[in-house]
Every structure is written in structure tokens, then in C-alpha cells.
PDB file of C-alpha atoms in Angstrom:
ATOM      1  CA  UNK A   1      -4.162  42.924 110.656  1.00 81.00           C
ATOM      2  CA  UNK A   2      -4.760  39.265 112.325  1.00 83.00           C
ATOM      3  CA  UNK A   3      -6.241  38.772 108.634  1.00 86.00           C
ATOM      4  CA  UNK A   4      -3.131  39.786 106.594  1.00 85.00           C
ATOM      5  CA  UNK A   5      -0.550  37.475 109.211  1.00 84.00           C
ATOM      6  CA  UNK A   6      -2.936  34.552 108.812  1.00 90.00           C
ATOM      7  CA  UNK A   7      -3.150  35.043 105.173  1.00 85.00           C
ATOM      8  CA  UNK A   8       0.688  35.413 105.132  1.00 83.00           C
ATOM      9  CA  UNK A   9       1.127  32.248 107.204  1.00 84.00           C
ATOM     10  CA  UNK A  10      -0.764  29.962 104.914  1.00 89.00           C
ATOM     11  CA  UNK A  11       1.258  31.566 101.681  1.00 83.00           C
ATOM     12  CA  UNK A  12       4.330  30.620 103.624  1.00 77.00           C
ATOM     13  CA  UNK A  13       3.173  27.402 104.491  1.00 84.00           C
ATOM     14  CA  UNK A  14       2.353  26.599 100.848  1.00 77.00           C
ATOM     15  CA  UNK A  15       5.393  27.489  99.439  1.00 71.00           C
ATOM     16  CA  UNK A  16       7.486  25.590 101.841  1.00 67.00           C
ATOM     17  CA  UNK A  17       4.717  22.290 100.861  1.00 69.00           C
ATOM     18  CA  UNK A  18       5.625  23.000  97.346  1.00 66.00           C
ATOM     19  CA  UNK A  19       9.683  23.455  97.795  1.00 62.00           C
ATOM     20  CA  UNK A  20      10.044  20.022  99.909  1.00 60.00           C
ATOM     21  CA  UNK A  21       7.532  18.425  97.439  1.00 58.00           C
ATOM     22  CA  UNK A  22      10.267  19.481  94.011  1.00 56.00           C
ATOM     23  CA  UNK A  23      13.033  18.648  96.499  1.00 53.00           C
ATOM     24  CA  UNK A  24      11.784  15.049  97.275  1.00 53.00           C
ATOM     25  CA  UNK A  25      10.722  14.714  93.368  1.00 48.00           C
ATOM     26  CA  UNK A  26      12.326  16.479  90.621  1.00 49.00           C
ATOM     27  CA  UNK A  27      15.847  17.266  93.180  1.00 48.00           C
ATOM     28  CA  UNK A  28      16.412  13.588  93.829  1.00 64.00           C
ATOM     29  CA  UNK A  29      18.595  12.893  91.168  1.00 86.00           C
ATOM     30  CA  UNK A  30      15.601  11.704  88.441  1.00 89.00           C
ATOM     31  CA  UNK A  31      17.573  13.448  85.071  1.00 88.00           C
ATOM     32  CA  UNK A  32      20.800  10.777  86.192  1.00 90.00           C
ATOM     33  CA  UNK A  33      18.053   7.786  86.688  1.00 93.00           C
ATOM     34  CA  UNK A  34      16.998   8.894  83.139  1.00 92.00           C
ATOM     35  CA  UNK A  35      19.819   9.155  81.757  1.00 92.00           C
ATOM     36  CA  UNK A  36      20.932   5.812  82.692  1.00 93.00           C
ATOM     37  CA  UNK A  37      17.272   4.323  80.775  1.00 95.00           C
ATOM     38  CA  UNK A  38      14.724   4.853  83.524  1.00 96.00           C
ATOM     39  CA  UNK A  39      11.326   4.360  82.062  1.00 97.00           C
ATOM     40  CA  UNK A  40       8.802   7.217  82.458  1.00 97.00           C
ATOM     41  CA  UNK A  41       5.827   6.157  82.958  1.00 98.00           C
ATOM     42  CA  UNK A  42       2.935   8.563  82.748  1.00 98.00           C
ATOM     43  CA  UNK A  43      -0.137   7.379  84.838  1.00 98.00           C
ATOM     44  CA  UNK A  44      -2.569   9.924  83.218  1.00 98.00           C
ATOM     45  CA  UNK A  45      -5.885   8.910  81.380  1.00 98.00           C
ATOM     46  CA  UNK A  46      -5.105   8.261  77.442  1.00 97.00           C
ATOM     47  CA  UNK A  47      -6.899  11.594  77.097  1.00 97.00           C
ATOM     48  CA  UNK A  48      -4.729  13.590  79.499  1.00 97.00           C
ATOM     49  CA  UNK A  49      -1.816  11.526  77.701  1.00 98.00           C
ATOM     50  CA  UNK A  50      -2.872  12.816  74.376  1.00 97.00           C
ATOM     51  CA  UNK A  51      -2.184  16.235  74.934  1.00 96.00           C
ATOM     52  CA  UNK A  52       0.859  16.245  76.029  1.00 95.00           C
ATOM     53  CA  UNK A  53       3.559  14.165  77.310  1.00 96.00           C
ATOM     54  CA  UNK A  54       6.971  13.154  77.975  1.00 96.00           C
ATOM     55  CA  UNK A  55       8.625  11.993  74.689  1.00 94.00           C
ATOM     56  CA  UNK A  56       9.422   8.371  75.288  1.00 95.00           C
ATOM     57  CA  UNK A  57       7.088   8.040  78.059  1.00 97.00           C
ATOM     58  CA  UNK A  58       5.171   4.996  79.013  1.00 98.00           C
ATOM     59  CA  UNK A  59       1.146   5.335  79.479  1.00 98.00           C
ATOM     60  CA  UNK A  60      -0.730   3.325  81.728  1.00 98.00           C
ATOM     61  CA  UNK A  61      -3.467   4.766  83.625  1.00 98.00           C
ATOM     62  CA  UNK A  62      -3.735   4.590  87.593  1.00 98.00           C
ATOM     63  CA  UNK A  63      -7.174   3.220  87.110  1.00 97.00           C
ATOM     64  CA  UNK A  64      -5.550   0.494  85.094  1.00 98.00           C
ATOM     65  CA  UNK A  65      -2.125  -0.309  86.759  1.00 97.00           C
ATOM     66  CA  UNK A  66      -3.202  -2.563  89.229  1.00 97.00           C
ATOM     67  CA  UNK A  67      -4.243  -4.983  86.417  1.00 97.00           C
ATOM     68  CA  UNK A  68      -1.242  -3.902  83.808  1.00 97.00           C
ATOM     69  CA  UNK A  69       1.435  -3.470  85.566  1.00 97.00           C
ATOM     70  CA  UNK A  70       2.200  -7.179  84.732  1.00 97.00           C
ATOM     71  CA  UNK A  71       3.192  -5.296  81.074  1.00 97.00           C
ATOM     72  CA  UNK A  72       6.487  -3.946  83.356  1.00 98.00           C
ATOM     73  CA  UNK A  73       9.729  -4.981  83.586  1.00 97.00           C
ATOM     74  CA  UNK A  74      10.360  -5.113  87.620  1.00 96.00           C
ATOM     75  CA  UNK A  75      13.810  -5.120  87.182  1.00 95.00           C
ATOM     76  CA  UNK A  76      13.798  -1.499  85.303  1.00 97.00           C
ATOM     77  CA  UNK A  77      13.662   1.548  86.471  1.00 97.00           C
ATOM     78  CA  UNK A  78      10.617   3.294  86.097  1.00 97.00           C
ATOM     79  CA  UNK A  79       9.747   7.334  87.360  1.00 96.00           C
ATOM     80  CA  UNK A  80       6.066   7.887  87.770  1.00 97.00           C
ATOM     81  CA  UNK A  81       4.637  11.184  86.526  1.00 96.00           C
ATOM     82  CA  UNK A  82       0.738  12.272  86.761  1.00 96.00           C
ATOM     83  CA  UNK A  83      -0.497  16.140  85.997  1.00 95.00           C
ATOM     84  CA  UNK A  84      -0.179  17.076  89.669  1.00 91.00           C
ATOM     85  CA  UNK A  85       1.931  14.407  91.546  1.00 89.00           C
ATOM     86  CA  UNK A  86      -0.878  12.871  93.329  1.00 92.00           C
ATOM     87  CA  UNK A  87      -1.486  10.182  91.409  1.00 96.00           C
ATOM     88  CA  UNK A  88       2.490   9.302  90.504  1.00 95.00           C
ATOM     89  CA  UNK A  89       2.895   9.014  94.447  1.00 94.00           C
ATOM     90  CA  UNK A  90      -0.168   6.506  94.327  1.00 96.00           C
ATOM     91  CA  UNK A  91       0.887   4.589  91.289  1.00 97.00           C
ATOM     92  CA  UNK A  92       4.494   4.531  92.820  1.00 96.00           C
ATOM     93  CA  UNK A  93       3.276   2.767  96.047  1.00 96.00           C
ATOM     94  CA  UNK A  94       1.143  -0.149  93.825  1.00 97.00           C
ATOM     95  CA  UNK A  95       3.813  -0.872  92.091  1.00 97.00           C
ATOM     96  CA  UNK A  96       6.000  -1.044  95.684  1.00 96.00           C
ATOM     97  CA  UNK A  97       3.781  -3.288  96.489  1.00 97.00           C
ATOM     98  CA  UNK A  98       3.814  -5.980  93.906  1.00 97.00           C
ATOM     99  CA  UNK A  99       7.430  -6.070  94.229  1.00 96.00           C
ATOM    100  CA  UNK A 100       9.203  -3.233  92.358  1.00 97.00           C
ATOM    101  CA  UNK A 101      12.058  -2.185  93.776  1.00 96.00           C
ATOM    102  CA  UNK A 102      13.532   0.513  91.581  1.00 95.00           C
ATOM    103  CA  UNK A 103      10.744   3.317  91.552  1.00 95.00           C
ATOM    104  CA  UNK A 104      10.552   6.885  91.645  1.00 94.00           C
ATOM    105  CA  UNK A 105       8.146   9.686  91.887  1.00 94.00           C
ATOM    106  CA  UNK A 106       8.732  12.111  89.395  1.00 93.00           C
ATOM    107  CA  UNK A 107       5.486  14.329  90.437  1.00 92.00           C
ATOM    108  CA  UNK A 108       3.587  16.860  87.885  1.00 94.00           C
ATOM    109  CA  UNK A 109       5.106  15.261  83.766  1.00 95.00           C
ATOM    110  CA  UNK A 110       5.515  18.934  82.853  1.00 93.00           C
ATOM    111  CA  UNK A 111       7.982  19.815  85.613  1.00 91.00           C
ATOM    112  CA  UNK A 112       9.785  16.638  85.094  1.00 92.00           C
ATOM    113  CA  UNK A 113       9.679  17.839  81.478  1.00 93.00           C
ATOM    114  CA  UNK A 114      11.096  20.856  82.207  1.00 90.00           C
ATOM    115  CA  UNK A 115      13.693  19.391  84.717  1.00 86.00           C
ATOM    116  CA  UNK A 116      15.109  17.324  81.643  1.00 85.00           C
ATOM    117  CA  UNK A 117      15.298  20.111  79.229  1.00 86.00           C
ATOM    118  CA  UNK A 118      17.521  21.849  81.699  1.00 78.00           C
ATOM    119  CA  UNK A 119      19.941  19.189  82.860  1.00 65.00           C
ATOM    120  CA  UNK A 120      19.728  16.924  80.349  1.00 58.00           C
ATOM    121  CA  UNK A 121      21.136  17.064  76.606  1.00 53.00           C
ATOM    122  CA  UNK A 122      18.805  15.270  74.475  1.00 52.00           C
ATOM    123  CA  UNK A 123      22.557  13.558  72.923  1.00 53.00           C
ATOM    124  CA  UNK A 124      22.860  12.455  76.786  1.00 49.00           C
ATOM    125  CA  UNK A 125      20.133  10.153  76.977  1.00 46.00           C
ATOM    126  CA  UNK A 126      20.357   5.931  76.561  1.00 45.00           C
TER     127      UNK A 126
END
């Protein structure tokens, strides 16, 4: 029985990790920022890039944005995506730290992906 509540406890404790992690990512208002022209930019490996992505998005690798993120346009807006949301959160706070003011983590590219098919009509986007 002490098994099956400690089991249940961690479950809980998972799911409640996962629904403030989409609240503080793909709930923060990201399909407006997108809609307005926020950049996407996808901080995968080329490989990871290559099958599949964001249409539109940017790729530049987090092993790589500490030397290329002199290729971005501080005054845009740019959402960060990865395959988990590890590595957008990571890439996010480089960027913070050479100055960019206007970043967002958009966590895991396929929920983003699927965040933008629901609230946002391709006919809506800049």
C-alpha cells in the first residue's frame, strides 16, 4: 500500500511539473507574439532540424549560439524551441545575456507546433 501512495505521489507530482511547465511556455501568450512576427528559433542540431520543424523557423544550434547569435536581430522578437524545452530555456538565458530583451521560451517545437495550429489561422500570421 505505502508502494501504490508513493507511486501515486510522484505521478501527481509530475503532472503538476508538466502543467506549470505548458502554463509558463506555450500559455503565455506565444501564438499573439507570433502573430505579431516573432521569430522562432529552433535550437536543435541541423539533424534534429531536418526532421521536422516549425515552418518559418530559424535554426541555430545551442552548441553554436554563443558564437552566432551575432546573425540576430536584438531588437526582434524571437521564441526559443528545442525537442524537450531544456535546451530553449538555456538558449533563452544566452541570449538574455548578451542583451536581448524580447525573448521567449516556447519549450518542446512540436507543442508549440501544435499550439499554433490551434489558435492560430495560417491567414493570421505577419
Amino acid at each position: 500500500m505505502k508502494n501504490v501512495l508513493i507511486v501515486c505521489g510522484i505521478a501527481f507530482i509530475l503532472y503538476v511539473v508538466y502543467r506549470v511547465y505548458r502554463f509558463q511556455t506555450l500559455d503565455s501568450g506565444l501564438p499573439e507574439l507570433i502573430r505579431k512576427g516573432a521569430v522562432i528559433l529552433d535550437v536543435r542540431t541541423e539533424k534534429e532540424y531536418e526532421t521536422g520543424h516549425i515552418e518559418g523557423s530559424v535554426n541555430i544550434s545551442l552548441g553554436t549560439i554563443r558564437e552566432r547569435y551575432v546573425e540576430l536581430d536584438p531588437k526582434k522578437t524571437y521564441i526559443t524551441v528545442c525537442s524537450h524545452g531544456l535546451r530553449s530555456v538555456k538558449a533563452e538565458n544566452i541570449l538574455k545575456e548578451r542583451g536581448f530583451k524580447h525573448i521567449y521560451n516556447g519549450g518542446a517545437w512540436s507543442d508549440l507546433q501544435q499550439t499554433i495550429n490551434h489558435k492560430i489561422n495560417p491567414r493570421d500570421r505577419v
